[in-house]
mmCIF file of C-alpha atoms in Angstrom:
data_model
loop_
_atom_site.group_PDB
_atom_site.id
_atom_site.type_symbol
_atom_site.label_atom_id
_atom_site.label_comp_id
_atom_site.label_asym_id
_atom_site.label_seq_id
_atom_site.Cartn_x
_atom_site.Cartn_y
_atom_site.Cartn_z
ATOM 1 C CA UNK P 16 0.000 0.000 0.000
ATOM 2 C CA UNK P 17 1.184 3.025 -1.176
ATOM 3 C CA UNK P 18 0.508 5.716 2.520
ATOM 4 C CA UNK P 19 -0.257 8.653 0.481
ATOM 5 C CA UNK P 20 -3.628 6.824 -0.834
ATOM 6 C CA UNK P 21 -5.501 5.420 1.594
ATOM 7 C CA UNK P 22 -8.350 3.294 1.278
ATOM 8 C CA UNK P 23 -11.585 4.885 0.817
ATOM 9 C CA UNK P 24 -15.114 3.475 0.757
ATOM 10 C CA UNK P 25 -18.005 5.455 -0.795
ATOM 11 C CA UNK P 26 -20.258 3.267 2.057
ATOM 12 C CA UNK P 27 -18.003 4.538 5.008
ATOM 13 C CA UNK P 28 -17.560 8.158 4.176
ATOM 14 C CA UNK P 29 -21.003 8.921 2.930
ATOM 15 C CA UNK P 30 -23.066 10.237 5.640
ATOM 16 C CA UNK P 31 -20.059 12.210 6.614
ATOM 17 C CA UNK P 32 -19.390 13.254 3.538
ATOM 18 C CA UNK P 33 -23.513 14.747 3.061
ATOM 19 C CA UNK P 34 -22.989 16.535 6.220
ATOM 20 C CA UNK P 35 -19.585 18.180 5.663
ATOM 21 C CA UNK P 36 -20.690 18.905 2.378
ATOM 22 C CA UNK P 37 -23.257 21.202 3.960
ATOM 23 C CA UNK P 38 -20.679 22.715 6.084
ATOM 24 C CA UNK P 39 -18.823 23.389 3.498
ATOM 25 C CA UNK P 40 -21.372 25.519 1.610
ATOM 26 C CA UNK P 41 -21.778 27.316 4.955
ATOM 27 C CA UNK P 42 -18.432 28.626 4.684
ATOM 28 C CA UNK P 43 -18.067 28.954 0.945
ATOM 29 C CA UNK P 44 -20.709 31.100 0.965
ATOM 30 C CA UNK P 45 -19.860 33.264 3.395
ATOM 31 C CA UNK P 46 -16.486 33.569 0.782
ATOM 32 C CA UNK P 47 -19.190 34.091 -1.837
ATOM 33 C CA UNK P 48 -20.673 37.317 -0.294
ATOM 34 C CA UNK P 49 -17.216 38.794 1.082
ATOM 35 C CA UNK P 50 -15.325 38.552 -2.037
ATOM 36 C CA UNK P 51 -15.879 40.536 -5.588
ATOM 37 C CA UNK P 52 -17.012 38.289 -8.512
ATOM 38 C CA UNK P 53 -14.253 36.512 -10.664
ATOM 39 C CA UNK P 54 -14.629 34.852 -13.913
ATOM 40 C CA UNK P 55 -16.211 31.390 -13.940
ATOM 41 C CA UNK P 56 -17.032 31.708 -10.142
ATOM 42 C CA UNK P 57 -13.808 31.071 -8.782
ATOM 43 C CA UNK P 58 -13.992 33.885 -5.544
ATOM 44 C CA UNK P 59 -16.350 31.114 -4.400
ATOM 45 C CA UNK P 60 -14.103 27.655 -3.982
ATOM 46 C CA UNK P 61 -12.229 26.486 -0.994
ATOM 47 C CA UNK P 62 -8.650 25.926 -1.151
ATOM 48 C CA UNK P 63 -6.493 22.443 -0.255
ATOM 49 C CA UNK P 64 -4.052 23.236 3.047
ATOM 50 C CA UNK P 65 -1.736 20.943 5.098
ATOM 51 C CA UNK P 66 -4.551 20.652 7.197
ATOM 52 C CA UNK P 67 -8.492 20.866 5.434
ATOM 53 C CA UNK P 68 -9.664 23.194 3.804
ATOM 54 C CA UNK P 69 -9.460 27.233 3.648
ATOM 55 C CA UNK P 70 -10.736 29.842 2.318
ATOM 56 C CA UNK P 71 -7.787 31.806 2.174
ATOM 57 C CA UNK P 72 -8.129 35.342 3.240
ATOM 58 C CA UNK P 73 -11.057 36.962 2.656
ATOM 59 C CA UNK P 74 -11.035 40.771 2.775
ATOM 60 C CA UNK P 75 -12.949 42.774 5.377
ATOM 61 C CA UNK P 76 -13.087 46.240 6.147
ATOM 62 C CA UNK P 77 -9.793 47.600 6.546
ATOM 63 C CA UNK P 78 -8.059 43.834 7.316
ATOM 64 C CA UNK P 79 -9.571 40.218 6.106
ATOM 65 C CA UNK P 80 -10.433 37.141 8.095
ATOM 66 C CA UNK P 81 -9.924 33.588 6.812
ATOM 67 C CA UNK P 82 -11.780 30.587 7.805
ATOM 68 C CA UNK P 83 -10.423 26.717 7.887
ATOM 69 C CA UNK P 84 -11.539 23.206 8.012
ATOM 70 C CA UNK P 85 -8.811 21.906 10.336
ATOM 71 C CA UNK P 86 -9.196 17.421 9.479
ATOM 72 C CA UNK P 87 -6.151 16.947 11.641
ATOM 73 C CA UNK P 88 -7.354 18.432 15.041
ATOM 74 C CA UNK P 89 -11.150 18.366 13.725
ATOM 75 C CA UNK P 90 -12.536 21.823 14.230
ATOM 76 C CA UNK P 91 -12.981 25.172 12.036
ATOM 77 C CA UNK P 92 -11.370 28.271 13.080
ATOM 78 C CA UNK P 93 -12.031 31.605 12.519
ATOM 79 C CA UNK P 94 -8.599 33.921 11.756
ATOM 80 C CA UNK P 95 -8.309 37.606 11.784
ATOM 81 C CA UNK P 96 -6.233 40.220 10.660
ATOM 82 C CA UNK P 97 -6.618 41.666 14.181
ATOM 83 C CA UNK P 98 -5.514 39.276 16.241
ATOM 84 C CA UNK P 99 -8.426 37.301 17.096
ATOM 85 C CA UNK P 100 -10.073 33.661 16.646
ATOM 86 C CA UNK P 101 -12.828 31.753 17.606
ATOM 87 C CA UNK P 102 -13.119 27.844 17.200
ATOM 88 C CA UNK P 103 -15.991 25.667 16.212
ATOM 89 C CA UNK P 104 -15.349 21.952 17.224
ATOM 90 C CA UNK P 105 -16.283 19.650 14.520
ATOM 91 C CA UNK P 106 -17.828 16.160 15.729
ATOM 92 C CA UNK P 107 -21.601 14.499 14.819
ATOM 93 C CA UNK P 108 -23.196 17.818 14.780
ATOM 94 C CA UNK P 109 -26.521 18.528 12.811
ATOM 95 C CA UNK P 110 -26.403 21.436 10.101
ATOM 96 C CA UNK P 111 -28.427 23.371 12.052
ATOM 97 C CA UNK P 112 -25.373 23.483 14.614
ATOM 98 C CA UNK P 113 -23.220 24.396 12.738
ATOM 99 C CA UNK P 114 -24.609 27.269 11.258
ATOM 100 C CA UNK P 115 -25.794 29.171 14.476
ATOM 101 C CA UNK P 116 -22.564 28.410 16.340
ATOM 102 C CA UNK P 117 -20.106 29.636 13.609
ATOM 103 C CA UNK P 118 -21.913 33.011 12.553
ATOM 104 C CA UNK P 119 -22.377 33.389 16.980
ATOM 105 C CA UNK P 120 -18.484 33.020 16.772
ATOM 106 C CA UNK P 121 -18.198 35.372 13.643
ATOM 107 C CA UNK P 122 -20.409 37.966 15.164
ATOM 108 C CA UNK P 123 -17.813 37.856 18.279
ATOM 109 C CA UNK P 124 -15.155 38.835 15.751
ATOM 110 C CA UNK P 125 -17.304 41.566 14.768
ATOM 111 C CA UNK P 126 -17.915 39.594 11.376
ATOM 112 C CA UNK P 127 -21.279 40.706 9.797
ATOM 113 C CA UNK P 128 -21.952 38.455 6.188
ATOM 114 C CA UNK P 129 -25.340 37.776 5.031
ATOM 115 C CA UNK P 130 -25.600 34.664 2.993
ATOM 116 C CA UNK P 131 -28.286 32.641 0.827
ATOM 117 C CA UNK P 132 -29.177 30.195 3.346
ATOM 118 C CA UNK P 133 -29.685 27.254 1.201
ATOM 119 C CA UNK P 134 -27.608 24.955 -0.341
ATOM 120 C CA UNK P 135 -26.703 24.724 -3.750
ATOM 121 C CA UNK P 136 -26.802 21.821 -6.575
ATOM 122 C CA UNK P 137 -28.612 19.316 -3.711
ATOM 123 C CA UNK P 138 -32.217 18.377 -3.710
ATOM 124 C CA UNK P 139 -34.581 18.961 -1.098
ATOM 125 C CA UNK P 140 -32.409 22.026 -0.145
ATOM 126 C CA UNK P 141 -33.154 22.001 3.470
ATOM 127 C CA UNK P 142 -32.615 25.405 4.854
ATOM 128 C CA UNK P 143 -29.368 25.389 6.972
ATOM 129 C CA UNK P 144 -31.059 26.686 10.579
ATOM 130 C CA UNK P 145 -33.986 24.063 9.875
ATOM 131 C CA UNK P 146 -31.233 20.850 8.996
ATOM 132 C CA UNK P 147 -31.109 18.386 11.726
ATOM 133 C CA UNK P 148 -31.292 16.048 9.540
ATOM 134 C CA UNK P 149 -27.394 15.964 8.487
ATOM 135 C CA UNK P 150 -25.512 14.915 11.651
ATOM 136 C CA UNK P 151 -22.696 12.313 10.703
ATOM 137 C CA UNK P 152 -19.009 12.974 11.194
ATOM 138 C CA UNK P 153 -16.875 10.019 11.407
ATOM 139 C CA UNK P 154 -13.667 11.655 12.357
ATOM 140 C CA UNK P 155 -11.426 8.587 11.441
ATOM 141 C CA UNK P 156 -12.681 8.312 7.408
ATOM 142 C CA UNK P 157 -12.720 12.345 7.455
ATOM 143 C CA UNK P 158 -9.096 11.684 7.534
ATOM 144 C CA UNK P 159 -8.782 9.250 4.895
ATOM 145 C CA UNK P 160 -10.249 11.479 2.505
ATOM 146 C CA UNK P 161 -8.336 14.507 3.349
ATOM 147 C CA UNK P 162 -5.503 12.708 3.148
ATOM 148 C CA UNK P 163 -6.418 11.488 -0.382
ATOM 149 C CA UNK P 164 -7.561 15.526 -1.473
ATOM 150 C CA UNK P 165 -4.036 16.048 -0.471
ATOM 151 C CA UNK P 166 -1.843 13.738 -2.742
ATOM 152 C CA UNK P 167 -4.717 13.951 -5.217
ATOM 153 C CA UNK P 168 -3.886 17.996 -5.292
ATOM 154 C CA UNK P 169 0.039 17.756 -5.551
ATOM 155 C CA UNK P 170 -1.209 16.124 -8.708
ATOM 156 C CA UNK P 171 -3.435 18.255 -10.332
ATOM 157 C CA UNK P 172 -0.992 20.856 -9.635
ATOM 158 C CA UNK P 173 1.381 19.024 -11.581
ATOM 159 C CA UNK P 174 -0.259 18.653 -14.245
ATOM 160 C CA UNK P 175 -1.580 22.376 -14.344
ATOM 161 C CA UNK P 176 2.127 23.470 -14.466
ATOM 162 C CA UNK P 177 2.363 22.051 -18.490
ATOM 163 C CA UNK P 178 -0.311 24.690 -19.512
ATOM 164 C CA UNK P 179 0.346 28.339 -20.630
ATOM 165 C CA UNK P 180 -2.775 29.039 -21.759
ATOM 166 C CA UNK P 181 -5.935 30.570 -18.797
ATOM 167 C CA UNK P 182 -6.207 27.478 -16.402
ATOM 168 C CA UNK P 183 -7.746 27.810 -12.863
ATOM 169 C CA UNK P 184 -6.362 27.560 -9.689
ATOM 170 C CA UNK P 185 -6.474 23.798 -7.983
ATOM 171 C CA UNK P 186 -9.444 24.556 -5.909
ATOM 172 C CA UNK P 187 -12.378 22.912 -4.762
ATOM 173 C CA UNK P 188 -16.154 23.302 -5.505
ATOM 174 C CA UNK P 189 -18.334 23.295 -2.249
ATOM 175 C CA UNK P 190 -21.334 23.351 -3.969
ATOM 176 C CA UNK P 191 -20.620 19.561 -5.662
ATOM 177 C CA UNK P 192 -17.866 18.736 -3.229
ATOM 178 C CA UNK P 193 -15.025 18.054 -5.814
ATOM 179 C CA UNK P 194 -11.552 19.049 -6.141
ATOM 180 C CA UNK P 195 -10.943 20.403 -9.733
ATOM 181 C CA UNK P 196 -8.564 22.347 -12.211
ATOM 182 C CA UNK P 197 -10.258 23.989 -15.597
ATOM 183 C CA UNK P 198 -7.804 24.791 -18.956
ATOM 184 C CA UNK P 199 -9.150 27.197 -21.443
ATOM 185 C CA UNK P 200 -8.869 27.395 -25.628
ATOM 186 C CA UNK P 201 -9.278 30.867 -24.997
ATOM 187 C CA UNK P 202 -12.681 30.315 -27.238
ATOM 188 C CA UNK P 203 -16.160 31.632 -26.643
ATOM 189 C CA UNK P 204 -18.878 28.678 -26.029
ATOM 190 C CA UNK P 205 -22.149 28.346 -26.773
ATOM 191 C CA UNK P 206 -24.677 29.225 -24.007
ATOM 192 C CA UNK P 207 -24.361 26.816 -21.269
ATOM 193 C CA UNK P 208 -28.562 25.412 -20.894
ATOM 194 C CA UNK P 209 -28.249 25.376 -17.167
ATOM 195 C CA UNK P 210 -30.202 23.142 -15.424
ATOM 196 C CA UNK P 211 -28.208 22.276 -12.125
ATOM 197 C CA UNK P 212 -30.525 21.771 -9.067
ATOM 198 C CA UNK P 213 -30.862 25.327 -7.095
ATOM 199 C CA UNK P 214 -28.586 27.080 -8.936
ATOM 200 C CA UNK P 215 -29.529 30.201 -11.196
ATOM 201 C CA UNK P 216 -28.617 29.573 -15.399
ATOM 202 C CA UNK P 217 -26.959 32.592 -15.355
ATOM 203 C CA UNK P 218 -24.508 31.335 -13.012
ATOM 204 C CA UNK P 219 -23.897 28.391 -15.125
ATOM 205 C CA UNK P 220 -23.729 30.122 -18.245
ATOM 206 C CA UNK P 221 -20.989 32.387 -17.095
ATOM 207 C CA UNK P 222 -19.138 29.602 -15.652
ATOM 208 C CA UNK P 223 -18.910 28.299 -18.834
ATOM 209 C CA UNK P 224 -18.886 31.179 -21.378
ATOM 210 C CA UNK P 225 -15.580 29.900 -22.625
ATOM 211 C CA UNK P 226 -15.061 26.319 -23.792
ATOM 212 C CA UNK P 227 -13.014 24.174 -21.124
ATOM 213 C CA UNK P 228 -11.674 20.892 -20.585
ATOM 214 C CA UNK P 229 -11.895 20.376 -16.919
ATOM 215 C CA UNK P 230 -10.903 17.109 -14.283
ATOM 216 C CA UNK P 231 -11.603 16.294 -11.208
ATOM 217 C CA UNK P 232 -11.995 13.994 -8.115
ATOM 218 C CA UNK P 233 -15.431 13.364 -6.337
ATOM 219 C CA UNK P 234 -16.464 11.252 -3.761
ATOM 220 C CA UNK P 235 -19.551 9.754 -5.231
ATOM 221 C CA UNK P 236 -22.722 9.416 -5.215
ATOM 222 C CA UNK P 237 -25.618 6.703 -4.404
ATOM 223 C CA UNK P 238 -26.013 6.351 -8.262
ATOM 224 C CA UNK P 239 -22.554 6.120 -8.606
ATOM 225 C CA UNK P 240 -21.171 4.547 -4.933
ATOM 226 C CA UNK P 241 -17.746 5.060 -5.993
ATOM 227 C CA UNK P 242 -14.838 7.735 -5.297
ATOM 228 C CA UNK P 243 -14.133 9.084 -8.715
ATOM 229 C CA UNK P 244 -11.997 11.128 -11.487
ATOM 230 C CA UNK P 245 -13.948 12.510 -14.059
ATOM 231 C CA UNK P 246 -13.002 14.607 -16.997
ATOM 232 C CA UNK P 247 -15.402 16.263 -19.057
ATOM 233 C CA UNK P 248 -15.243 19.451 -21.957
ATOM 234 C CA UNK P 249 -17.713 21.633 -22.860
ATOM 235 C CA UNK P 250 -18.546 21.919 -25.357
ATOM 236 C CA UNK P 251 -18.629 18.388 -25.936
ATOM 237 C CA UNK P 252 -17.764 17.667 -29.538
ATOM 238 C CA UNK P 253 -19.259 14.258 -31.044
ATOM 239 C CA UNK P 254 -16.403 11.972 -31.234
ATOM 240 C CA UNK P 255 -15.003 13.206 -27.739
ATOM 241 C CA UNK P 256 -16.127 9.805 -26.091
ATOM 242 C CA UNK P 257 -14.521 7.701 -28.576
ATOM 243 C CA UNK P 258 -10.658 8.955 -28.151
ATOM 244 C CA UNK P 259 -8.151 6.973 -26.467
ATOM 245 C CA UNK P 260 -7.360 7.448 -22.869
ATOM 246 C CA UNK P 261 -5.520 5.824 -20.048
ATOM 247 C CA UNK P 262 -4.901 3.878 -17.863
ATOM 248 C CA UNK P 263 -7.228 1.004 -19.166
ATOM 249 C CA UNK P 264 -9.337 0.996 -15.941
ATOM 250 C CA UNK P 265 -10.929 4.457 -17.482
ATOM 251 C CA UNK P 266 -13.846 4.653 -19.091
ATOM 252 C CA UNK P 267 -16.566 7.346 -20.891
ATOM 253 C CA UNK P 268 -19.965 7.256 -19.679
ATOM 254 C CA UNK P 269 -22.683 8.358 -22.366
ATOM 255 C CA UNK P 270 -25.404 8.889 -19.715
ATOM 256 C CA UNK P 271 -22.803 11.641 -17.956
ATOM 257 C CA UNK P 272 -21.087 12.765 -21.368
ATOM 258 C CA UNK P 273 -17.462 12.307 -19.354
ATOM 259 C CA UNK P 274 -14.789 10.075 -18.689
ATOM 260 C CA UNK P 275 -14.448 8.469 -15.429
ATOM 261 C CA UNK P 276 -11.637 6.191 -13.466
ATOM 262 C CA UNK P 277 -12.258 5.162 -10.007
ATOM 263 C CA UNK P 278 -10.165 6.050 -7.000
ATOM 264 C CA UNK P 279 -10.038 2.639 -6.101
ATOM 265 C CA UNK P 280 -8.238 1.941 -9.433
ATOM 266 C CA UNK P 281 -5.697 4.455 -9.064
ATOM 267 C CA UNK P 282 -4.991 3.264 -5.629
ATOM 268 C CA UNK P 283 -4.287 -0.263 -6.504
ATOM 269 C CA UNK P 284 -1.737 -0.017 -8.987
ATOM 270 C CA UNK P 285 1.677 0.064 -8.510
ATOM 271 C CA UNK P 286 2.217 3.543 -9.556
ATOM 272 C CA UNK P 287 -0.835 5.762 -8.689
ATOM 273 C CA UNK P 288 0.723 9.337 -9.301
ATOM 274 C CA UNK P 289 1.455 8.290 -12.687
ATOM 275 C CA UNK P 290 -2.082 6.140 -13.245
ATOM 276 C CA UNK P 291 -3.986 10.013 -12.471
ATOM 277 C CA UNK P 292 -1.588 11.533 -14.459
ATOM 278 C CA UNK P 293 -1.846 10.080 -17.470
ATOM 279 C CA UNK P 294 -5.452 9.875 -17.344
ATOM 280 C CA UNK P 295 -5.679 13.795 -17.145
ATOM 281 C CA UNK P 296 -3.297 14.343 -20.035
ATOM 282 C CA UNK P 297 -4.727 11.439 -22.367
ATOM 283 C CA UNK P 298 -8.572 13.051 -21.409
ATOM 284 C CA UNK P 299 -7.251 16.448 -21.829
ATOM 285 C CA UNK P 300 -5.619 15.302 -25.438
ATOM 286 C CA UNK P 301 -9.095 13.533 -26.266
ATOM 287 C CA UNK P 302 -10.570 17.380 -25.380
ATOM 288 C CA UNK P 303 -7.663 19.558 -26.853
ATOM 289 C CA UNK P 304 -7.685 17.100 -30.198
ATOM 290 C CA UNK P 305 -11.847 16.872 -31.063
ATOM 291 C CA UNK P 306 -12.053 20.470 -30.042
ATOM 292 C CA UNK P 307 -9.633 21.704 -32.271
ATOM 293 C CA UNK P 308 -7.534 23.765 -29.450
ATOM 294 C CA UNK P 309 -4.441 25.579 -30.621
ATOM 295 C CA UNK P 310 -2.094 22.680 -28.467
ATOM 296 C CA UNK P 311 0.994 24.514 -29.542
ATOM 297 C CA UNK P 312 0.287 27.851 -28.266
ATOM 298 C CA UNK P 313 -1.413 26.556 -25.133
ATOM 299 C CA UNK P 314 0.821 23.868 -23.767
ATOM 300 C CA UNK P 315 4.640 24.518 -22.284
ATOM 301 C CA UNK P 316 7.510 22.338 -20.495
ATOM 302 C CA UNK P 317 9.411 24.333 -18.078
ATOM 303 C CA UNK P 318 11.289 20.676 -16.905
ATOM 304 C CA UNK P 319 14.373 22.380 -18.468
ATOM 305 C CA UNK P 320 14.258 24.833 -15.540
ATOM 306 C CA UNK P 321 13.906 22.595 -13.270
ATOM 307 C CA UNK P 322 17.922 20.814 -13.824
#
């Protein structure tokens, strides 16, 4: 066993996984409202740190604050410029929880942020004071799975270095609870049809005003019970699906219109770095080649720096 991927079961971490989820959005909205619109949504995501997940900081009258998910010691805390903190332990705790204790905590920092109290891209969207429904936290597979976001985004940031063209940041999507990275053709798309659960069409149209070929990891779901990779472009041109990718464990799903290899896949081979990475550059090619991207103006090797 290779002790940067650890095992992970879709059956052990979901109820945690629903419930931090919803934490998540807590927070990530809260980054929402505080910071000024950037392209494609990205003032919104939550960053991977040596120890959860943060927000990074987050400006505020004349200093910022920053808030983290803290897997190792298991609680959020609340950082400002000032000087100050609050904590908010983190332990099998419904939504509802949650949500008054950290805005009690932020209101002691003198931290005033209205949100959209709702989730996002989940169905029902139970209102986060009125959830006391989500209550799981299993502190031991909370670990695993950090642990996995973490080698899983020394990766992706690896293979974000071998693009000059616009690429996000490594950062990861509350609203779907996914890790992802996003390169550009530097194209206009077609309008994006929307259609994601609770979330306005505009907001999906601008997140994909410009055509993309975007990868990512994702814990699962009960229609798919597996943690996941995915790759996907938009748009999507016909033959997309039919290109060659690797490893051989990969495989395109016509229901989803993506690629997909499982975690547990990558984890049992003998070199699981280099399984993920070739599966984001072959479903990158399969992107870059039936989209017609410019590869040779958007692609770069800086190894040479690196002797």
């Amino acid at each position: 066993m290779n002790n940067n991927w650890p095992e992970l079961s879709f059956d052990k971490l979901k109820d945690t996984v629903a419930t931090v989820q919803l934490w998540t959005q807590i927070v990530g909205k809260i980054r929402l409202k505080s910071m000024p619109w950037l392209n494609h949504s990205w003032h919104v995501t939550l960053y991977v740190s040596p120890r959860g997940l943060s927000t990074h900081s987050i400006p505020y009258g004349e200093g910022s604050f920053q808030i983290d998910f803290d897997f190792i010691a298991h609680w959020v805390i609340v950082t400002c410029s000032s000087g100050e903190h609050q904590y908010i332990d983190l332990y099998p705790r419904t939504v509802a929880s949650f949500y008054k204790e950290l805005f009690e905590k932020m209101a002691l920092l003198k931290i005033e942020v209205t949100i959209y109290a709702k989730p996002n891209e989940l169905d029902p969207a139970i209102p986060f004071a009125e959830d006391e429904v989500h209550k799981a936290y299993d502190k031991e597979q909370m670990e695993l799975f950090f642990k996995a976001l973490l080698t899983i985004n020394t990766v992706f940031t690896q293979f974000r270095s071998k693009f000059s063209g616009k690429c996000s940041p490594v950062h990861f999507f509350w609203d779907a609870f996914d890790l992802a990275v996003t390169r550009f053709s530097g194209r206009k798309a077609p309008v994006h049809p929307g259609g994601a659960p609770n979330m306005p069409d505009r907001v999906m149209q601008e997140a994909y005003s410009h055509e993309v070929s975007s990868c990512g990891f994702w814990p699962g779901s009960e229609q798919f019970p597996y943690p996941a990779f995915y790759a996907y472009c938009y748009p999507t041109p016909a033959t997309f699906g039919q290109q060659p990718v690797e490893p051989a464990q990969a495989f395109y799903s016509t229901d989803m219109g993506e690629f997909f290899l499982k975690y547990e896949d990558v984890y049992n081979t003998a070199d699981p770095e280099g399984a993920l990475l070739v599966f984001l550059e072959t479903t990158y090619a399969a992107a870059a080649n039936t989209g017609n991207w410019d590869r040779q103006a958007l692609e770069c090797d800086f190894s040479w720096l690196e002797r």
